[in-house]
mmCIF file of N, CA and C in Angstrom:
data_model
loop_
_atom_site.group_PDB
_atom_site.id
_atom_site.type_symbol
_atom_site.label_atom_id
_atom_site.label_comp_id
_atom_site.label_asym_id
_atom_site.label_seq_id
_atom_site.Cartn_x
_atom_site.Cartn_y
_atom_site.Cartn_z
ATOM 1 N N UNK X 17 -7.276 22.248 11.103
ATOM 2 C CA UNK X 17 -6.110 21.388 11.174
ATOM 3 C C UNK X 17 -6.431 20.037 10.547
ATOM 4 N N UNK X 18 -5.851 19.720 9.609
ATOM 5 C CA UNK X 18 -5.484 18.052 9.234
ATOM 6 C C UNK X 18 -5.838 16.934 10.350
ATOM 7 N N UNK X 19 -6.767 16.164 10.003
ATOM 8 C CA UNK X 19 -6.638 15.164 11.022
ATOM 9 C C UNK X 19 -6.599 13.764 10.591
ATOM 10 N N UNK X 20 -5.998 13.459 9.475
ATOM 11 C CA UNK X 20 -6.277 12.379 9.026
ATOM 12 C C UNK X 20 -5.697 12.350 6.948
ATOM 13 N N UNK X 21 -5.704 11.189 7.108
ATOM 14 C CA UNK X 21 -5.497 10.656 5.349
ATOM 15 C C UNK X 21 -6.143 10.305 4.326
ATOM 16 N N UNK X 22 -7.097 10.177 3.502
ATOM 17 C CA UNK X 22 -7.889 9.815 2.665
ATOM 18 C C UNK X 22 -7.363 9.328 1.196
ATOM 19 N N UNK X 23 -6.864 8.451 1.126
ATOM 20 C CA UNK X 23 -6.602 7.788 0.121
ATOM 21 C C UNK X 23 -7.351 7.186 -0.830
ATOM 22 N N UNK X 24 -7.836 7.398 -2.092
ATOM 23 C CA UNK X 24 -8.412 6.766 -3.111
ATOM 24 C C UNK X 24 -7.596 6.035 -3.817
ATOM 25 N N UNK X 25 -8.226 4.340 -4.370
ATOM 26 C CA UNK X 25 -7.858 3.337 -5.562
ATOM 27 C C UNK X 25 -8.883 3.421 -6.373
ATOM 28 N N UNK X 26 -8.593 4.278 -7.211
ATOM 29 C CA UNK X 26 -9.827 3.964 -8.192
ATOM 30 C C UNK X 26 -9.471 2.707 -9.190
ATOM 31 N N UNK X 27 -10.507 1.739 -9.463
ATOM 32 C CA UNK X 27 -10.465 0.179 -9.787
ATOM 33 C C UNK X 27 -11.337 0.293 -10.782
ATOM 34 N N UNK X 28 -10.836 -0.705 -12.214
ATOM 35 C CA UNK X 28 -11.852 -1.496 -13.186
ATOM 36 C C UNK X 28 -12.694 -2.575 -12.302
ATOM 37 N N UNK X 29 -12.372 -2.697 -11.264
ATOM 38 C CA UNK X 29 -13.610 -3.878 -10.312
ATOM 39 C C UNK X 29 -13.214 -3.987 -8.850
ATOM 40 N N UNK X 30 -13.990 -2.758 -8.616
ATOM 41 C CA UNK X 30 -13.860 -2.380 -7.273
ATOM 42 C C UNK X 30 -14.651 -3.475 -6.243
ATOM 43 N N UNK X 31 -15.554 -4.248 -6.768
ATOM 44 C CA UNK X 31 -15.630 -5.430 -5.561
ATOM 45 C C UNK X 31 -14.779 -6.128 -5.359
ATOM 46 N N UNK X 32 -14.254 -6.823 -5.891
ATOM 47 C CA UNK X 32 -13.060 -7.699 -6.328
ATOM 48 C C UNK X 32 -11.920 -6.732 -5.392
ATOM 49 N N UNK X 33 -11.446 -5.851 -5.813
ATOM 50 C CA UNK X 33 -10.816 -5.344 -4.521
ATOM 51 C C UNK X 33 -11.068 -5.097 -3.763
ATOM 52 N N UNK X 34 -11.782 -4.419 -2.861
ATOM 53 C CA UNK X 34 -12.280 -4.036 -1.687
ATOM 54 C C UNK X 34 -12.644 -5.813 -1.050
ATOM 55 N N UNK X 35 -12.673 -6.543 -1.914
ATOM 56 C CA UNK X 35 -12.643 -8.021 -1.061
ATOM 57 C C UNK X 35 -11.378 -8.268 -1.011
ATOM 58 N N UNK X 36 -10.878 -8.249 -1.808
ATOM 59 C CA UNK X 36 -8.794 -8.217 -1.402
ATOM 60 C C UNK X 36 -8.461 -7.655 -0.023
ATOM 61 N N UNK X 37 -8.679 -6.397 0.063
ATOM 62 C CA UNK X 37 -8.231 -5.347 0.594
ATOM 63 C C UNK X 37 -9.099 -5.787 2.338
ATOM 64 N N UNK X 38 -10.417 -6.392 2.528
ATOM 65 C CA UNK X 38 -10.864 -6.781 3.592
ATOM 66 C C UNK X 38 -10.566 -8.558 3.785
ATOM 67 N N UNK X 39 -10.357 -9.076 2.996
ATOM 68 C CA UNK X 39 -10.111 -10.359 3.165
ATOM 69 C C UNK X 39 -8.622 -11.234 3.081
ATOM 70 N N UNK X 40 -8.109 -10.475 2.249
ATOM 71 C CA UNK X 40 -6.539 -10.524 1.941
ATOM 72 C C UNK X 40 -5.691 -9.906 2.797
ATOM 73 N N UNK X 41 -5.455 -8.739 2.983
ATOM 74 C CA UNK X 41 -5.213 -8.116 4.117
ATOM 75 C C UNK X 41 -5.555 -7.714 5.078
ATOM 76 N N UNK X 42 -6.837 -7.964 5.576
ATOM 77 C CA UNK X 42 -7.504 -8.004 6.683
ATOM 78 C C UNK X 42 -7.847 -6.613 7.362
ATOM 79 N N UNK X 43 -7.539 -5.687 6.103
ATOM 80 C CA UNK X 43 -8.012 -4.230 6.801
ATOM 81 C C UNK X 43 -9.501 -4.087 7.068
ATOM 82 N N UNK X 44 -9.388 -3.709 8.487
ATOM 83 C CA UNK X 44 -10.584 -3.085 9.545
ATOM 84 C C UNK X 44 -11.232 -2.260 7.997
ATOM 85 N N UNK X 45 -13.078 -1.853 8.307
ATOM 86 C CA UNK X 45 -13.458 -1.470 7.440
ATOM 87 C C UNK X 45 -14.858 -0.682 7.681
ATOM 88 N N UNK X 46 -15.787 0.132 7.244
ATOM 89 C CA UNK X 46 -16.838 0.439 7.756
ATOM 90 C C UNK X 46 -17.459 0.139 6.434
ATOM 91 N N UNK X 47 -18.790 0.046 6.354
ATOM 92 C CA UNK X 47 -19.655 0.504 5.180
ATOM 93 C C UNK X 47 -20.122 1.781 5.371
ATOM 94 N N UNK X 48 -19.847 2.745 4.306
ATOM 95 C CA UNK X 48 -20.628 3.670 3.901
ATOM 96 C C UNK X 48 -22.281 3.864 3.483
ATOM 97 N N UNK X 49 -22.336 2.644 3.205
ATOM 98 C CA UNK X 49 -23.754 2.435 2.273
ATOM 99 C C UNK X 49 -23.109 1.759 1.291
ATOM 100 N N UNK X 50 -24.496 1.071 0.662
ATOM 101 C CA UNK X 50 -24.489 0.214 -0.646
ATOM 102 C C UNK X 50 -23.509 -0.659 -0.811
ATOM 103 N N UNK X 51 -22.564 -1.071 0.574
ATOM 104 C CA UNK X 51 -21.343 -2.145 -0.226
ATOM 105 C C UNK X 51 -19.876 -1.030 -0.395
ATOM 106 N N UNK X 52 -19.818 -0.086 0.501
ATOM 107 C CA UNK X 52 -18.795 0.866 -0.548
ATOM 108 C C UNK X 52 -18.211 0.974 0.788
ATOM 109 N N UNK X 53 -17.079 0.192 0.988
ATOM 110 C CA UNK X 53 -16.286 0.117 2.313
ATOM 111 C C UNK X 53 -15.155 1.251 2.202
ATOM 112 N N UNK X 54 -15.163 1.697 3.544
ATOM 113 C CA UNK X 54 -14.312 2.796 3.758
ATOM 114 C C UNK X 54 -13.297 1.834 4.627
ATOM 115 N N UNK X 55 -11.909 1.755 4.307
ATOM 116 C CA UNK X 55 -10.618 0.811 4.963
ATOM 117 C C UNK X 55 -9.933 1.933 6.322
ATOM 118 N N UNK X 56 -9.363 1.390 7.049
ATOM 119 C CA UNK X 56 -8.870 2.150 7.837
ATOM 120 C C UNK X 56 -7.106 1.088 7.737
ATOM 121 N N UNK X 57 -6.490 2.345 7.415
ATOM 122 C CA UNK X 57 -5.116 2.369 7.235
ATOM 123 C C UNK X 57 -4.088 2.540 8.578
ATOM 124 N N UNK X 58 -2.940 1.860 8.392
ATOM 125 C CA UNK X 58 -2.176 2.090 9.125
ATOM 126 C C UNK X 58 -1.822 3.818 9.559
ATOM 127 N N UNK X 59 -1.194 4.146 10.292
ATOM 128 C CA UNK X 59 -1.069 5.164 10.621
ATOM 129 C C UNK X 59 0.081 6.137 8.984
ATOM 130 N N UNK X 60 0.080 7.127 8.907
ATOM 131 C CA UNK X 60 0.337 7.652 7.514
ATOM 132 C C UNK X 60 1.923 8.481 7.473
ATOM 133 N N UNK X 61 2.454 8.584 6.619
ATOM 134 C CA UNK X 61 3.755 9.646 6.422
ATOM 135 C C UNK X 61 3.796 10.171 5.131
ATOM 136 N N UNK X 62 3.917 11.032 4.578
ATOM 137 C CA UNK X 62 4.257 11.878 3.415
ATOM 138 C C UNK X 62 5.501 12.112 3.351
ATOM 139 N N UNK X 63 6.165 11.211 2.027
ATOM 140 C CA UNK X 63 7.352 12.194 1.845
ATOM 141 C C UNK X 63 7.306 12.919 -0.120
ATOM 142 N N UNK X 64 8.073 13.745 -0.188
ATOM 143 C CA UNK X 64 8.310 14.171 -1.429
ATOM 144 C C UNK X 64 9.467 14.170 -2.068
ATOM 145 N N UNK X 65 9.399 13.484 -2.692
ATOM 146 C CA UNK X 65 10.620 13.305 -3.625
ATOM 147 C C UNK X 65 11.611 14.239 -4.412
ATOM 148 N N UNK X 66 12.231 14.439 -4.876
ATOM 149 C CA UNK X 66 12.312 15.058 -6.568
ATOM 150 C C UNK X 66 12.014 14.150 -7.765
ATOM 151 N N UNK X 67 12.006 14.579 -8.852
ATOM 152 C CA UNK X 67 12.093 13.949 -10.038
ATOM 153 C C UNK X 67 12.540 15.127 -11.158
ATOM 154 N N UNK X 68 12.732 13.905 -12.226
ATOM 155 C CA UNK X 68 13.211 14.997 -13.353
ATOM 156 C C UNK X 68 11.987 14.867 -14.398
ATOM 157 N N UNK X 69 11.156 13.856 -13.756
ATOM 158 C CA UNK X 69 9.838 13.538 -14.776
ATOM 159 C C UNK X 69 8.440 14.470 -14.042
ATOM 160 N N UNK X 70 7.504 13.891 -15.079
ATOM 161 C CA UNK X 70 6.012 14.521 -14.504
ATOM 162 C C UNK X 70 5.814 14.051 -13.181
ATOM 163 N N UNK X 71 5.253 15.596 -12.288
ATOM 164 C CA UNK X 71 4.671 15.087 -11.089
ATOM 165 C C UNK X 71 4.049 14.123 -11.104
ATOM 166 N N UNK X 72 3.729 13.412 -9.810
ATOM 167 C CA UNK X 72 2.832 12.026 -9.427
ATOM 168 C C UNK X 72 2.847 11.314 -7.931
ATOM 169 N N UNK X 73 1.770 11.160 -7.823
ATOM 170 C CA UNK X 73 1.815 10.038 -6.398
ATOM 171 C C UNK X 73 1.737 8.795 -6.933
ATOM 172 N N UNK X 74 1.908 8.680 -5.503
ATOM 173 C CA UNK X 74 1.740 6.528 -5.305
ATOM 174 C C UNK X 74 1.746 6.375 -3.758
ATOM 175 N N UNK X 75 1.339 5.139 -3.759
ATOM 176 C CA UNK X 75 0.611 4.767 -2.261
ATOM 177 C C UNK X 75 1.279 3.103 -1.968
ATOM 178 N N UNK X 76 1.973 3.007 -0.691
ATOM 179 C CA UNK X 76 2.616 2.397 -0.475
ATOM 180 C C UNK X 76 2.090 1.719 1.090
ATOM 181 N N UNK X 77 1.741 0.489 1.154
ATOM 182 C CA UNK X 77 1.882 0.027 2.682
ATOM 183 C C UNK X 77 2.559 -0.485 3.305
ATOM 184 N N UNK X 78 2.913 0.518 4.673
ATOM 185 C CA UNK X 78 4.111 -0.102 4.991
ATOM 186 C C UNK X 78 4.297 -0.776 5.746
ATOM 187 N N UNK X 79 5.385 -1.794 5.744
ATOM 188 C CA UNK X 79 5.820 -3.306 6.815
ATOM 189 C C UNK X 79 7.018 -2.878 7.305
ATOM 190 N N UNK X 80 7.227 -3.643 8.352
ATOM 191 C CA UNK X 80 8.475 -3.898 8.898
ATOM 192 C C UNK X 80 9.353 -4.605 8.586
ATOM 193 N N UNK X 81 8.756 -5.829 7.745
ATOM 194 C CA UNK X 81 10.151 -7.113 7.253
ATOM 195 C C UNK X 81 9.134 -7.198 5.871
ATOM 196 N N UNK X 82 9.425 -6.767 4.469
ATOM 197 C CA UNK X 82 8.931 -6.743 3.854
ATOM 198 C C UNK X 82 8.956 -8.738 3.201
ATOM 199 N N UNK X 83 10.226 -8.792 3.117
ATOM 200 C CA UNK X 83 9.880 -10.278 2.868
ATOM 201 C C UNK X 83 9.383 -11.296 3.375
ATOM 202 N N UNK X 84 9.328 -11.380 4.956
ATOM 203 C CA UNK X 84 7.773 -12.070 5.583
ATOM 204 C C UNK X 84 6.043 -11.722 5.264
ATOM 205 N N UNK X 85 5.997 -10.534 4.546
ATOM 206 C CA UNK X 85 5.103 -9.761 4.417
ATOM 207 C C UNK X 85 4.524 -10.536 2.666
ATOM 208 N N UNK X 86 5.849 -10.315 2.069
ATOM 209 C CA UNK X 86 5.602 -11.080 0.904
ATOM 210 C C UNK X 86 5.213 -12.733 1.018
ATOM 211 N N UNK X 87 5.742 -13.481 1.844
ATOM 212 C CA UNK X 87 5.552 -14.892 1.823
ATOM 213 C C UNK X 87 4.683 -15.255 2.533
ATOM 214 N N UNK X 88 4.167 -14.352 3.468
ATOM 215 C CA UNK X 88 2.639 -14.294 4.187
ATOM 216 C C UNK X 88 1.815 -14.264 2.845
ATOM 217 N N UNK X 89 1.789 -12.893 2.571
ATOM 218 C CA UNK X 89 0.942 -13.031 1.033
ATOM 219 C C UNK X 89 1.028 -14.612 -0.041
ATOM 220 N N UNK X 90 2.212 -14.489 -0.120
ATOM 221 C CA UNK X 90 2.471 -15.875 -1.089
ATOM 222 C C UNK X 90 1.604 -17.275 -0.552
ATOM 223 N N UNK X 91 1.091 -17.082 0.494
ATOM 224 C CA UNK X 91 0.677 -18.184 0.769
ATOM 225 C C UNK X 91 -0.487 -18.322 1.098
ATOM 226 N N UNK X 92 -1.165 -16.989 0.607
ATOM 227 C CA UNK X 92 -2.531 -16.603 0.242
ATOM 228 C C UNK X 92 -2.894 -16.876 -0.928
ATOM 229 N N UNK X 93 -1.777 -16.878 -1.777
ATOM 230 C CA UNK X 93 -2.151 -16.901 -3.291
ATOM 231 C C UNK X 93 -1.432 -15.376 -4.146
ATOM 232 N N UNK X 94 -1.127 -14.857 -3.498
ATOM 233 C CA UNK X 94 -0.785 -13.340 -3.985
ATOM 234 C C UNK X 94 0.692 -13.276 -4.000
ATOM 235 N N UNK X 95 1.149 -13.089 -5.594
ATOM 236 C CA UNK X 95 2.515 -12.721 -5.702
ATOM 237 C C UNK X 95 2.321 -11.641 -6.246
ATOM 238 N N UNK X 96 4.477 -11.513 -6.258
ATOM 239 C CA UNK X 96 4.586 -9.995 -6.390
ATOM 240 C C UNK X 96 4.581 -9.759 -7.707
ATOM 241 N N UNK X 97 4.037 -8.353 -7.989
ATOM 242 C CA UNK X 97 4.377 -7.927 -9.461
ATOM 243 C C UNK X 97 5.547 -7.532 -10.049
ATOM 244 N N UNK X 98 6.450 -7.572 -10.744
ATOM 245 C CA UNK X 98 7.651 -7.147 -11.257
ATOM 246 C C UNK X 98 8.879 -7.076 -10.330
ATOM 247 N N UNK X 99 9.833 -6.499 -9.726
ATOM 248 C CA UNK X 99 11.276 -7.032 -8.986
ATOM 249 C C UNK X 99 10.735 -5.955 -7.330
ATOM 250 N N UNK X 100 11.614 -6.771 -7.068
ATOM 251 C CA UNK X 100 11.532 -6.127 -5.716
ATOM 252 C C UNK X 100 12.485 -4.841 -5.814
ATOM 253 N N UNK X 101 12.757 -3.515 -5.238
ATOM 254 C CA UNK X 101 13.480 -2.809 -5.422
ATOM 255 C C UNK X 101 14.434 -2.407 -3.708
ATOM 256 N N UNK X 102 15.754 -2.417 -4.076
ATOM 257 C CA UNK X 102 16.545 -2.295 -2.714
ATOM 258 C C UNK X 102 17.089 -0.796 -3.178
ATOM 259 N N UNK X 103 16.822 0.094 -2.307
ATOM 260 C CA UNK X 103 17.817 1.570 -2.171
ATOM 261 C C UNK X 103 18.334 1.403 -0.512
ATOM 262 N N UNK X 104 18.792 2.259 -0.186
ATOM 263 C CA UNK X 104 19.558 2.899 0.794
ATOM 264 C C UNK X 104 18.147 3.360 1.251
ATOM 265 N N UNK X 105 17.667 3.889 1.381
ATOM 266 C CA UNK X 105 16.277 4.097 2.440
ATOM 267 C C UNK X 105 15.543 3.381 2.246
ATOM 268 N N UNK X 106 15.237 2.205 1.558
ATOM 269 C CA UNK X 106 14.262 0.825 1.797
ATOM 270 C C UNK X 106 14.316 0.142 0.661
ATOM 271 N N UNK X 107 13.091 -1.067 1.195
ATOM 272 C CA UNK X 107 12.938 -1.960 -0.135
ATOM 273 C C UNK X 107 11.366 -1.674 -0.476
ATOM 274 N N UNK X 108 11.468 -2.341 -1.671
ATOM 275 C CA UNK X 108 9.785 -1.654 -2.181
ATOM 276 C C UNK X 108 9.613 -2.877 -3.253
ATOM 277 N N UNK X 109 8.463 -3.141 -3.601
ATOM 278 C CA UNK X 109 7.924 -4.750 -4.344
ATOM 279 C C UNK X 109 6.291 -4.036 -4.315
ATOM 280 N N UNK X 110 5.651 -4.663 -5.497
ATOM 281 C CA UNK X 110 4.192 -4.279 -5.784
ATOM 282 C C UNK X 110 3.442 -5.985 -5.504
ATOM 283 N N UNK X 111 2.260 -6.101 -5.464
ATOM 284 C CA UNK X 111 1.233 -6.981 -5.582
ATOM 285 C C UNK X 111 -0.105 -6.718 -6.726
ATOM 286 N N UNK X 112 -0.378 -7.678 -7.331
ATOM 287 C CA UNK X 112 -1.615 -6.981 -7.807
ATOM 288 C C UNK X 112 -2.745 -7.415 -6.900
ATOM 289 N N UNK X 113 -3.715 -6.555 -7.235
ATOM 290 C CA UNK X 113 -4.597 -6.331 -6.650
ATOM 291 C C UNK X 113 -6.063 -7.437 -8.054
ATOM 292 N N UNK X 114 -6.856 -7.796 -7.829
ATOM 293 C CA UNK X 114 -7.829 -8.863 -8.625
ATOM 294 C C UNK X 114 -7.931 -7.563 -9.974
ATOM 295 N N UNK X 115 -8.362 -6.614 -9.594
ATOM 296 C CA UNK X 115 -8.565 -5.708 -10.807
ATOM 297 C C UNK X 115 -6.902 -5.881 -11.656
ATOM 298 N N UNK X 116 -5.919 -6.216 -11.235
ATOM 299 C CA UNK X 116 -4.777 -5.745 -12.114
ATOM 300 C C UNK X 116 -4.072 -4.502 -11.541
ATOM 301 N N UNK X 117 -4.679 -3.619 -10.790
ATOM 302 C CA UNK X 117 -3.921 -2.569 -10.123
ATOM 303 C C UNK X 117 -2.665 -3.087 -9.537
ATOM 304 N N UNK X 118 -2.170 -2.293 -9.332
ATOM 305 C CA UNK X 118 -0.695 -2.755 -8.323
ATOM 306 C C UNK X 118 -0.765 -1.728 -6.907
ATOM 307 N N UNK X 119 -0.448 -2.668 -6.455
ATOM 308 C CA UNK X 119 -0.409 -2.087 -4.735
ATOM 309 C C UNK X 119 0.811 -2.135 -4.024
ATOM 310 N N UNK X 120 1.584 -0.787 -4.151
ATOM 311 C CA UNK X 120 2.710 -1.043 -3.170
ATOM 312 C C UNK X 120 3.247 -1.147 -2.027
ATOM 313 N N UNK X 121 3.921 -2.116 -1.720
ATOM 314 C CA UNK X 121 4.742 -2.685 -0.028
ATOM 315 C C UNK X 121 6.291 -2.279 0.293
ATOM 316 N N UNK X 122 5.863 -1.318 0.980
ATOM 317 C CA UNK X 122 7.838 -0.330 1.534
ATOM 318 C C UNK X 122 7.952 -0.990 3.245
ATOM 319 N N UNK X 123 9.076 -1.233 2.713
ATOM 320 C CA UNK X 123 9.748 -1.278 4.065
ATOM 321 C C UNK X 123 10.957 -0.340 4.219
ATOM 322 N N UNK X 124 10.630 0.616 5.226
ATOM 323 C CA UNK X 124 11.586 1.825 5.446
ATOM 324 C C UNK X 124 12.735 1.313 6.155
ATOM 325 N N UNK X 125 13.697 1.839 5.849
ATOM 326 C CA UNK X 125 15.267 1.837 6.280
ATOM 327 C C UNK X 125 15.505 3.255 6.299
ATOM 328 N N UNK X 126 14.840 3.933 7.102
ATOM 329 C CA UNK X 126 15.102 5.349 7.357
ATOM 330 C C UNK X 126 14.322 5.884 8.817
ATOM 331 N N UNK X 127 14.571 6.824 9.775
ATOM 332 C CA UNK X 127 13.648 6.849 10.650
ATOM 333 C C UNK X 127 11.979 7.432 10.058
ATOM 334 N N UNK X 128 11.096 7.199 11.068
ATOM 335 C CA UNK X 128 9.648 7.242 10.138
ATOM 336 C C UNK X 128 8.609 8.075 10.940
ATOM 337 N N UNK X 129 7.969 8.827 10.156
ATOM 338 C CA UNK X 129 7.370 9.681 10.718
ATOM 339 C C UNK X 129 5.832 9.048 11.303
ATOM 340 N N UNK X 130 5.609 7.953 10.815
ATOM 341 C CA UNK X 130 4.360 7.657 11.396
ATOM 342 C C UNK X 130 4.023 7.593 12.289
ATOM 343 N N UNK X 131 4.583 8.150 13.730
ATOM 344 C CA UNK X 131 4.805 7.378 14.921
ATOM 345 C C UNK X 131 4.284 8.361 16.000
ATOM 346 N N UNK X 132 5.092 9.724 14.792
ATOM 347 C CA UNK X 132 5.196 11.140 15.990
ATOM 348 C C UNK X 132 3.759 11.359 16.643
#
């Protein structure tokens, strides 16, 4: 049985993030060895989409009030990358990450499975 999520960011400068990612957002963390922190994530949900394009993931963390979430950040130093996006089941906005990656922030407007 499944017990858990494992998410990879693979990074052009994975120190530089993984100091984001423990210092910026303050995610809990273990070392593996050598400096190579394993993050512990909020609790997880999968959904699947359709598309009419090539399969693909993406990885999203999620908030409750995404725009306190953003101006918390903002006042770290961290803005958002490109527009914020509003649908009918949430809003969604990226950050970069020091490498240039983008890291996405959903706030659901739908009920959520993370909970069950």
């Amino acid at each position: 049985m499944m017990n858990g999520t494992h998410a990879i960011l693979y990074s052009t400068d994975a120190e530089a993030d993984r100091a984001f990612l423990r210092d910026v957002l303050g995610l809990p963390n273990v070392d593996a060895g050598g400096g190579w922190l394993i993050f512990q994530l909020p609790p997880a949900e999968l959904g699947v989409h359709p598309t009419e394009g090539a399969s693909t993931t993406e990885l999203y963390l999620m908030c409750d009030d995404l725009d306190a979430t953003l101006a918390g950040l903002a006042a770290k130093g961290v803005r958002p990358v490109g527009e914020r996006v509003e649908a009918r089941w949430g809003v969604r906005a990226y950050v970069a990450l020091p490498s240039g990656a983008r890291l996405g922030l959903y706030e659901a407007r739908h009920p959520v499975a993370r909970d069950l």
